[in-house]
PDB file of C-alpha atoms in Angstrom:
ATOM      1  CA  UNK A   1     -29.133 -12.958  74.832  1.00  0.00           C
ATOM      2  CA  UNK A   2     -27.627 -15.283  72.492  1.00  0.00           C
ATOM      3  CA  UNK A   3     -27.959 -19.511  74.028  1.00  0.00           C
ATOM      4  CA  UNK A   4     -25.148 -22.215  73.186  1.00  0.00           C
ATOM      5  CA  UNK A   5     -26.170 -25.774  73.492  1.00  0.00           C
ATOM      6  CA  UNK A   6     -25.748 -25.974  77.436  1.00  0.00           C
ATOM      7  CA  UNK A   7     -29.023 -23.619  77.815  1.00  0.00           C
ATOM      8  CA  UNK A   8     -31.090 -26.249  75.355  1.00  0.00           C
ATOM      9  CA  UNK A   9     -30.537 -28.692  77.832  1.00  0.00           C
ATOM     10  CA  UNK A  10     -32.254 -27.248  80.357  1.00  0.00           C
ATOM     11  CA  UNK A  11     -35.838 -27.809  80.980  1.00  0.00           C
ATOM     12  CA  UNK A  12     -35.891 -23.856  81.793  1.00  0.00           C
ATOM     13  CA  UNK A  13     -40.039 -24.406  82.338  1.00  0.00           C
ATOM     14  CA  UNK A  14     -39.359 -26.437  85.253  1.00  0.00           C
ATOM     15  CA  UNK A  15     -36.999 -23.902  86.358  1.00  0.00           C
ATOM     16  CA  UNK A  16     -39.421 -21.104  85.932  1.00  0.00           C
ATOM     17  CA  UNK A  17     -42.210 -22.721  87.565  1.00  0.00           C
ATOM     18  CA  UNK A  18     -39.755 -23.488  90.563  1.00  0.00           C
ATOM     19  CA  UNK A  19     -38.688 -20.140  91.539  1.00  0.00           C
ATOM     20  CA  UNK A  20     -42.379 -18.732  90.458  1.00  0.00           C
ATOM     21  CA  UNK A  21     -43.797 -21.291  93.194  1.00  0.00           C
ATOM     22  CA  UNK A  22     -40.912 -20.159  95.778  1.00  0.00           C
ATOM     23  CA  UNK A  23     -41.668 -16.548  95.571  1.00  0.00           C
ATOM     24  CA  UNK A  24     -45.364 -17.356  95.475  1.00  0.00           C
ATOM     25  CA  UNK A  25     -44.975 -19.618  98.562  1.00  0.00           C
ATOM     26  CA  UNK A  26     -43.039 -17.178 100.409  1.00  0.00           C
ATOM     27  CA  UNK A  27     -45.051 -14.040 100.238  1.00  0.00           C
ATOM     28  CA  UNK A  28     -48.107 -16.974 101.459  1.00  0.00           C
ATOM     29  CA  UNK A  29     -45.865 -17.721 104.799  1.00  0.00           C
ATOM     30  CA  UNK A  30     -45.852 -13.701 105.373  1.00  0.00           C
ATOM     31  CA  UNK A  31     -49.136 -13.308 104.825  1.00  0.00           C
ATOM     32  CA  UNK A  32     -49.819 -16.529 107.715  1.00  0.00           C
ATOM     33  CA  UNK A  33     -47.924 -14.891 109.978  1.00  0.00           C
ATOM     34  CA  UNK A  34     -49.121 -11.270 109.502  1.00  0.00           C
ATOM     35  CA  UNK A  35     -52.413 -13.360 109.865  1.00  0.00           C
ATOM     36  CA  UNK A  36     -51.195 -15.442 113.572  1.00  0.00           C
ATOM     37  CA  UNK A  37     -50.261 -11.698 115.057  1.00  0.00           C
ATOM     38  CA  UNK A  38     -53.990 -10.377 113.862  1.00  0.00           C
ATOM     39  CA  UNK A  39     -52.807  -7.845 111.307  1.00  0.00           C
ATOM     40  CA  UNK A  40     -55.134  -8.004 108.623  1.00  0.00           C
ATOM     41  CA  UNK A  41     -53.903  -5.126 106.748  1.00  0.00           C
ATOM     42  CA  UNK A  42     -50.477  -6.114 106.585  1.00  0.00           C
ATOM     43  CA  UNK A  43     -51.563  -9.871 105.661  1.00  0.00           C
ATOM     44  CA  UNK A  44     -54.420  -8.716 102.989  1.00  0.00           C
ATOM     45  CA  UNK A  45     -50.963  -6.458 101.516  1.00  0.00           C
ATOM     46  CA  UNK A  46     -49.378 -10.269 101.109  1.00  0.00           C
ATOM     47  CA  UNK A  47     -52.810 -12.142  99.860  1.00  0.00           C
ATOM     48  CA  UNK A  48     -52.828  -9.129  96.753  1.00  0.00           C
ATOM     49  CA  UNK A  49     -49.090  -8.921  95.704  1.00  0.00           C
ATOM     50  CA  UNK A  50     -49.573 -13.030  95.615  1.00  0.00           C
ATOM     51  CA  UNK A  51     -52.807 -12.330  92.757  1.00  0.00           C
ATOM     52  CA  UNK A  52     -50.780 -10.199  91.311  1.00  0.00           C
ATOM     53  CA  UNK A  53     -48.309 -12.439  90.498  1.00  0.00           C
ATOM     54  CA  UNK A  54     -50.578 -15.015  90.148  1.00  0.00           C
ATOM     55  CA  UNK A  55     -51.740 -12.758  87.394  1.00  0.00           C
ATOM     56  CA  UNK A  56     -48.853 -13.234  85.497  1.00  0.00           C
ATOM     57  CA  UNK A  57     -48.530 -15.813  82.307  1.00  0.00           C
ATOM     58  CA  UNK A  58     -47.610 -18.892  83.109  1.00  0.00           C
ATOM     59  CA  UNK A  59     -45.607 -20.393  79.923  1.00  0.00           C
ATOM     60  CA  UNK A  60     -44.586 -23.685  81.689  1.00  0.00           C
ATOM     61  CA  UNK A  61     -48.358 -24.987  81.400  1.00  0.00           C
ATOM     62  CA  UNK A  62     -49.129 -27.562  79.199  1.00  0.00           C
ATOM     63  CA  UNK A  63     -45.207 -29.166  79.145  1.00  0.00           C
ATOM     64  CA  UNK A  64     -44.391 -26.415  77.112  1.00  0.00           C
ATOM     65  CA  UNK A  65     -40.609 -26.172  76.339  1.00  0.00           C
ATOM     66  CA  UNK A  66     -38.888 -23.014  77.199  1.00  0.00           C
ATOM     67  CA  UNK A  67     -36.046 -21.724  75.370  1.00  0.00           C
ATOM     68  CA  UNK A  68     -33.532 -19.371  76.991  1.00  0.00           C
ATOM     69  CA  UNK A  69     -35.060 -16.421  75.554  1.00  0.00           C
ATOM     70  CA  UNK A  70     -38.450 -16.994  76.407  1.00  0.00           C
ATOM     71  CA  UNK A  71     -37.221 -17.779  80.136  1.00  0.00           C
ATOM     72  CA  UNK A  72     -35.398 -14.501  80.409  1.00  0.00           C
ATOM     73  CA  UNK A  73     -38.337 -12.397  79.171  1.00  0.00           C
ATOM     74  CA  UNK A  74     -40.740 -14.316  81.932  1.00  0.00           C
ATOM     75  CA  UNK A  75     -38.484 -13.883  84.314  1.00  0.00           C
ATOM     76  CA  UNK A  76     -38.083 -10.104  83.312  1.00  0.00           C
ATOM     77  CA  UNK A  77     -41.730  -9.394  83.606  1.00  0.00           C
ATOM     78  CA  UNK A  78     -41.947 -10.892  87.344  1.00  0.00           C
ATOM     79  CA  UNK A  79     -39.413  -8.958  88.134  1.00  0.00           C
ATOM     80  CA  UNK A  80     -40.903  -6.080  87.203  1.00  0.00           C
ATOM     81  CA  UNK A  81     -43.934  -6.595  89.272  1.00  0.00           C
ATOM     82  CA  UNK A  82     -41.625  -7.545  92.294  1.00  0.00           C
ATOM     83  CA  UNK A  83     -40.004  -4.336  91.988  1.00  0.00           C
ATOM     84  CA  UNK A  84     -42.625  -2.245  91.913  1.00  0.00           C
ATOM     85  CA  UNK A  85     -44.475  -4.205  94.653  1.00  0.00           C
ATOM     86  CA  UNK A  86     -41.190  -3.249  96.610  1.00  0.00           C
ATOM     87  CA  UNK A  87     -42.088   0.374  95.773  1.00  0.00           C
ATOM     88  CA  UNK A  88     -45.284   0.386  96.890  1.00  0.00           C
ATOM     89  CA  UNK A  89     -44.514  -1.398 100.205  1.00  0.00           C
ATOM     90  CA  UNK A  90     -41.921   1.283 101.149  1.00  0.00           C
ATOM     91  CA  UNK A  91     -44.722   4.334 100.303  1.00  0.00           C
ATOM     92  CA  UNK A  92     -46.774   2.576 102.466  1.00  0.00           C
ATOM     93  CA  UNK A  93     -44.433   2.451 105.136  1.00  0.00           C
ATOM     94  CA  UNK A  94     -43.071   5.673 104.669  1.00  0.00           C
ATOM     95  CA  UNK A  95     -46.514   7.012 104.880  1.00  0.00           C
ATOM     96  CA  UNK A  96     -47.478   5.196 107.871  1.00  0.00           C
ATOM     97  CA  UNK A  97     -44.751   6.447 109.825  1.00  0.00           C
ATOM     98  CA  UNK A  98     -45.729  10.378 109.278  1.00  0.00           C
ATOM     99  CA  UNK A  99     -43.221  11.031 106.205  1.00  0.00           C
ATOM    100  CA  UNK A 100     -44.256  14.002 103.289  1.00  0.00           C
ATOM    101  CA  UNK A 101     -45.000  13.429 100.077  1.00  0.00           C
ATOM    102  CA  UNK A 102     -41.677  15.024  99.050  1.00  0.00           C
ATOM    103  CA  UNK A 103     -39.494  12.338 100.762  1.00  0.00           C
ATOM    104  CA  UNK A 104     -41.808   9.225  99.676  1.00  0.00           C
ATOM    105  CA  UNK A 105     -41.189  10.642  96.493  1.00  0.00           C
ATOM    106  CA  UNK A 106     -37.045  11.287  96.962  1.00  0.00           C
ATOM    107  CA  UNK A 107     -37.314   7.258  98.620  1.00  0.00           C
ATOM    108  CA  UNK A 108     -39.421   6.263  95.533  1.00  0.00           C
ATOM    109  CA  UNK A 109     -36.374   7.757  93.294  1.00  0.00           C
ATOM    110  CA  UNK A 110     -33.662   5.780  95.332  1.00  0.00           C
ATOM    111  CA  UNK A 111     -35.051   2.811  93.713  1.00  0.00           C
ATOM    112  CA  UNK A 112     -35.422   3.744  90.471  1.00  0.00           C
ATOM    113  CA  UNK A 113     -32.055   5.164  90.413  1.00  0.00           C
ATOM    114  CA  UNK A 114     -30.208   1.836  89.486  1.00  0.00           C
ATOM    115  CA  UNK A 115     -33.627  -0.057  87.613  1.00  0.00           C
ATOM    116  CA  UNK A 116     -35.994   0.567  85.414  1.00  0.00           C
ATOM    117  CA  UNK A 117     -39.031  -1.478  83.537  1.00  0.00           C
ATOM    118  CA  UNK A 118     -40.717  -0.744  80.728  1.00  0.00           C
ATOM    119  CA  UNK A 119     -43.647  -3.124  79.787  1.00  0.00           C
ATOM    120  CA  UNK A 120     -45.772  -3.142  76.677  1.00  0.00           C
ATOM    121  CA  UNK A 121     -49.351  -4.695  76.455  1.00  0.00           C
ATOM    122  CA  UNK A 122     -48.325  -7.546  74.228  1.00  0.00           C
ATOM    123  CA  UNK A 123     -46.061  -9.081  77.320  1.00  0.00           C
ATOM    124  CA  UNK A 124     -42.614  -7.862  75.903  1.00  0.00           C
ATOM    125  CA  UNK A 125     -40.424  -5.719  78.363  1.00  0.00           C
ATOM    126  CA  UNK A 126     -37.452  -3.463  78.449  1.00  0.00           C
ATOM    127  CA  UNK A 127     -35.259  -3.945  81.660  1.00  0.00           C
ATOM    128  CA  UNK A 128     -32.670  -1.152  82.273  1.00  0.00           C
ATOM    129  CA  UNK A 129     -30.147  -1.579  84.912  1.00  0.00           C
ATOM    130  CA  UNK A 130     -26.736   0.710  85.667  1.00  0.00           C
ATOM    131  CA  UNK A 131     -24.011  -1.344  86.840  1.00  0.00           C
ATOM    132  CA  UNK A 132     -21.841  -0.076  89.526  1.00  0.00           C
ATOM    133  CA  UNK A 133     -18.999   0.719  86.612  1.00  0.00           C
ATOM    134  CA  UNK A 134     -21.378   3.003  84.933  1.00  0.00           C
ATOM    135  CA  UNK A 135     -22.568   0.820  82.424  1.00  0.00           C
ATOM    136  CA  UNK A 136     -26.168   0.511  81.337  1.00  0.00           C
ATOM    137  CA  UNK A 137     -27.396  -3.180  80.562  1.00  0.00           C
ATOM    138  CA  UNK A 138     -30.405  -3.594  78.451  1.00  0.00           C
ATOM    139  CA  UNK A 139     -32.191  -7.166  78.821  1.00  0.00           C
ATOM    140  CA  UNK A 140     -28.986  -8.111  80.701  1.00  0.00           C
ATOM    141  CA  UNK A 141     -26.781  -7.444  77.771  1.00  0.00           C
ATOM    142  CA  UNK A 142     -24.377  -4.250  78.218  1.00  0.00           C
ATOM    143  CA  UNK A 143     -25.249  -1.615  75.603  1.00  0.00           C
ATOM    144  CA  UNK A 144     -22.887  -1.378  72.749  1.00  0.00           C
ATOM    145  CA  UNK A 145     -23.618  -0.403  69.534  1.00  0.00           C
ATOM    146  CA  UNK A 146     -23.977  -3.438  68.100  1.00  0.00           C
ATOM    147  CA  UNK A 147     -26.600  -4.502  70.788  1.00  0.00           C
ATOM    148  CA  UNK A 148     -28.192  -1.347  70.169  1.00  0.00           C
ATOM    149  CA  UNK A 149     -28.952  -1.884  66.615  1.00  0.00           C
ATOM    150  CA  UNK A 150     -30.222  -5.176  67.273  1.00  0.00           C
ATOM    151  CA  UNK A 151     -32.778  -4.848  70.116  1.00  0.00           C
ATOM    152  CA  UNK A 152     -33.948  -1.685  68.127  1.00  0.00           C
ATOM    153  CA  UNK A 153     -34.607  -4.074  65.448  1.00  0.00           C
ATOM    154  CA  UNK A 154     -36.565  -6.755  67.879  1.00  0.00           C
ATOM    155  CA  UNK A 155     -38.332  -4.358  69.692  1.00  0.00           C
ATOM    156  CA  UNK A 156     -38.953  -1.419  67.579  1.00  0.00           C
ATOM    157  CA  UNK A 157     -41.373   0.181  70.181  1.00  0.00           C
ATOM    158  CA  UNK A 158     -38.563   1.092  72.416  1.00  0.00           C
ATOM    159  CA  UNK A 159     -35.950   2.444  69.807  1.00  0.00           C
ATOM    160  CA  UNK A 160     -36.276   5.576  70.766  1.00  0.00           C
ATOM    161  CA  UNK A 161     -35.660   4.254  74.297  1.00  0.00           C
ATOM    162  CA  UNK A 162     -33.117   2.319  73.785  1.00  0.00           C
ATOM    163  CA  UNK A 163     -31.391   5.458  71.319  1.00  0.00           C
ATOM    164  CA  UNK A 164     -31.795   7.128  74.857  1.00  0.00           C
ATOM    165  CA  UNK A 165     -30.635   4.756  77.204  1.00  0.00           C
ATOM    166  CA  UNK A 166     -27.188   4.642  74.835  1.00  0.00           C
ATOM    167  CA  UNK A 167     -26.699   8.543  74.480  1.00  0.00           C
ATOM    168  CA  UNK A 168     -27.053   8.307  78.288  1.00  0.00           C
ATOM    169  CA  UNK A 169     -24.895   6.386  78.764  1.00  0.00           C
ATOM    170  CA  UNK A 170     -22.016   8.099  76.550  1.00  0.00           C
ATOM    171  CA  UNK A 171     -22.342  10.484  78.103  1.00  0.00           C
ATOM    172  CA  UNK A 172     -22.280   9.079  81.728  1.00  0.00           C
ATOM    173  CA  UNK A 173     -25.491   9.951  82.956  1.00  0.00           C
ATOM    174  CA  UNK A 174     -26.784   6.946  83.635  1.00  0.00           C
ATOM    175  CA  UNK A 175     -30.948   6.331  84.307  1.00  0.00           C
ATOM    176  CA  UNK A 176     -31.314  10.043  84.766  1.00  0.00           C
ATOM    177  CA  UNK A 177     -34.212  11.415  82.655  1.00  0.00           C
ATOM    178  CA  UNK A 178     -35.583   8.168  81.457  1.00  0.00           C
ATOM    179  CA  UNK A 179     -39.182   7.858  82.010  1.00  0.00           C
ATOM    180  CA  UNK A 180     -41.104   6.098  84.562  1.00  0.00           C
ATOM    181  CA  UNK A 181     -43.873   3.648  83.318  1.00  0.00           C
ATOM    182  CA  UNK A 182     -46.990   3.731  85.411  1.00  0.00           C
ATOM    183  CA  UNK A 183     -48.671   0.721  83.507  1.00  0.00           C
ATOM    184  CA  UNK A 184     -50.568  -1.140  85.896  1.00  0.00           C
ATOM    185  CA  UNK A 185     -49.713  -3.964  87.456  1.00  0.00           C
ATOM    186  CA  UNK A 186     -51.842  -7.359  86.523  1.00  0.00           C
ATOM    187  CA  UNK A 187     -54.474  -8.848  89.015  1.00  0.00           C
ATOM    188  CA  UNK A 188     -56.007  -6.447  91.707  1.00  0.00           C
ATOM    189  CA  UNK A 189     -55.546  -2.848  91.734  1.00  0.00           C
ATOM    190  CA  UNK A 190     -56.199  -2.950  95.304  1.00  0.00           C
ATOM    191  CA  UNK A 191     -55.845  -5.574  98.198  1.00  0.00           C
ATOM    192  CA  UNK A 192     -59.464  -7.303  99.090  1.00  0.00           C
ATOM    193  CA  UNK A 193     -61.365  -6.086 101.831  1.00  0.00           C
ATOM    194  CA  UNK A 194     -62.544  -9.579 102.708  1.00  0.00           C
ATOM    195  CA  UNK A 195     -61.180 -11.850 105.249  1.00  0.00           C
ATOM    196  CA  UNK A 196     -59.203 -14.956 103.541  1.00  0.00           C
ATOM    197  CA  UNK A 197     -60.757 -18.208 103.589  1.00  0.00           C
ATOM    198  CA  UNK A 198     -58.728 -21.033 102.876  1.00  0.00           C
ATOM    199  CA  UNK A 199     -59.077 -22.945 100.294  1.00  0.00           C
ATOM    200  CA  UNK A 200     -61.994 -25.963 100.919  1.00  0.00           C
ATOM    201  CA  UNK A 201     -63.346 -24.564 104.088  1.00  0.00           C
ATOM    202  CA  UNK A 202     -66.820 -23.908 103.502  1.00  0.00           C
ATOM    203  CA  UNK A 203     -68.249 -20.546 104.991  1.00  0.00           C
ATOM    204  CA  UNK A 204     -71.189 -20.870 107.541  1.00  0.00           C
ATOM    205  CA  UNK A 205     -73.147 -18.809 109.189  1.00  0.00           C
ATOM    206  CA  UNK A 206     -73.077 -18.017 112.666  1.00  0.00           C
ATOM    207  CA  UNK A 207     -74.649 -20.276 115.280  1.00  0.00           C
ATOM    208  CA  UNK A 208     -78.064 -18.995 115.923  1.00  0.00           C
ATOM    209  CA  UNK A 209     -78.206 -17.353 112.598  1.00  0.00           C
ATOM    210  CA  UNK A 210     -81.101 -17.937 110.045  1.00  0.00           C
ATOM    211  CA  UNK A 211     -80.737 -17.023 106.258  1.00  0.00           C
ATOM    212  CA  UNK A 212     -80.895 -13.337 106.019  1.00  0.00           C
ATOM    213  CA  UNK A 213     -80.854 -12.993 109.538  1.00  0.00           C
ATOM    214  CA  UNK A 214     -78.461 -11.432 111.782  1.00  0.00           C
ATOM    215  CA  UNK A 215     -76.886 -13.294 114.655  1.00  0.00           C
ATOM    216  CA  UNK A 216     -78.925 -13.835 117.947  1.00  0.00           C
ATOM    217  CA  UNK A 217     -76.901 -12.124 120.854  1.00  0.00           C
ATOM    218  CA  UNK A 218     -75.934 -14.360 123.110  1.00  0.00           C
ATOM    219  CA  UNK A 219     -77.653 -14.184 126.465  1.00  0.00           C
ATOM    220  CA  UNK A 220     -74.788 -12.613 128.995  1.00  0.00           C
ATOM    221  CA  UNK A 221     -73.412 -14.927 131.785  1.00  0.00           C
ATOM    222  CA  UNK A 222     -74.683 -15.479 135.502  1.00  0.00           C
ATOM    223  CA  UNK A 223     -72.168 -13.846 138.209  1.00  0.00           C
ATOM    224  CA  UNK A 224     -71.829 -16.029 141.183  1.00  0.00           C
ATOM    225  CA  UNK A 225     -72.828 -13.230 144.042  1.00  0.00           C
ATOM    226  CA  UNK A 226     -69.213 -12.114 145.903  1.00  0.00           C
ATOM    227  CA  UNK A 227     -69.972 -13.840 148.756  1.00  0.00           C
ATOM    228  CA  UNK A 228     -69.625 -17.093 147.027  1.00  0.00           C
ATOM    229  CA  UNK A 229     -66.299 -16.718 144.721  1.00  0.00           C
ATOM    230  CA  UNK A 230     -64.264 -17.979 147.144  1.00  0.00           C
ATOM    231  CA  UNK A 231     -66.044 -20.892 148.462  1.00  0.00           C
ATOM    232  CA  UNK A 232     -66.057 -24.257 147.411  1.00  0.00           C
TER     233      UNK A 232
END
């Protein structure tokens, strides 16, 4: 991705830390309501793909300036978190709703049929996409064999990958055969079984609880005898 002088105008930190805080602040609503209708599991689901993304570098700290470049490659690595969050959530659902492993696994392949991520340890990431003519674009630029030679000389862990992604897509295959990375995804590996507090509310015990103590049961009600229910 080549910038022209239009791109070094823009503060592309701010921009990053906008649409960072808008996907963080929208998975937070979904997780408030999945908390107001009393589904924990679906809301502790939201609370974990948030620390996962919260996870994630932030390179707009410290008024940092952002070139184009460095904005594209952030941008590339949350989207490869939100797409295999995406994943997940559908395996889930598939799975709740009785499905075999075969068709999670056929579902799981309908995504991956048009995308595919491949992160490395040190934060760098190659993003392959097919376009609808058949194309493959690598890092958003179409592969020719110009770009080729170049991002196998920037990122010479993926040549081979990229060496494949090009035969591929001479010979109008597409994304079939690449591999699919299972690298982890940064923050929790699973959702926390605790209840969310928010943030400044302190945690107290129950009334009638000492320290180390259970709860006291609370002594049951008096019933008003039959008779008298309906009189004043």
């Amino acid at each position: 991705m080549v910038s022209d002088q239009r791109d070094d105008n823009i503060d592309w930190a701010s921009v990053l830390r906008a649409d960072f805080t808008r996907e963080v602040e929208g998975l937070q609503q979904y997780a408030y309501a999945a908390g107001a209708r009393r589904d924990l599991v679906l809301q502790r689901e939201y609370l974990h793909q948030v620390a996962q993304l919260e996870a994630l570098p932030k390179p707009w700290e410290g008024d940092a300036r952002l070139t184009v470049e460095e904005y594209a490659a952030a941008v590339r690595l949350r989207a490869w978190v939100l797409h295999e969050q995406e994943i997940a959530a559908d395996r889930q659902w598939a799975r709740k709703r009785g499905m075999s492993e075969r068709e999670c696994e056929r579902r799981e392949a309908e995504f991956r049929a048009k995308k595919r991520h491949h992160p490395t340890p040190n934060g760098q990431m190659l993003c392959a996409v097919l376009r609808d003519d058949g194309r493959i674009a690598l890092n958003s630029e179409i592969l020719a064999p110009e770009v080729a030679d170049r991002l196998r000389q920037q990122m010479p862990q993926f040549a081979d990958l990229i060496t494949f992604y090009f035969d591929n897509q001479e010979a109008g295959r597409g994304l079939q055969g690449a591999p699919i990375d299972r690298t982890p995804l940064p923050g929790p590996s699973s959702p926390s079984l605790k209840p969310p507090v928010p943030d400044g509310t302190p945690v107290t015990a129950p009334p009638g609880a000492r320290d180390g103590m259970p709860p006291r049961p609370a002594a049951p009600a008096k019933r008003r005898p039959w008779w008298r229910r309906f009189r004043p």
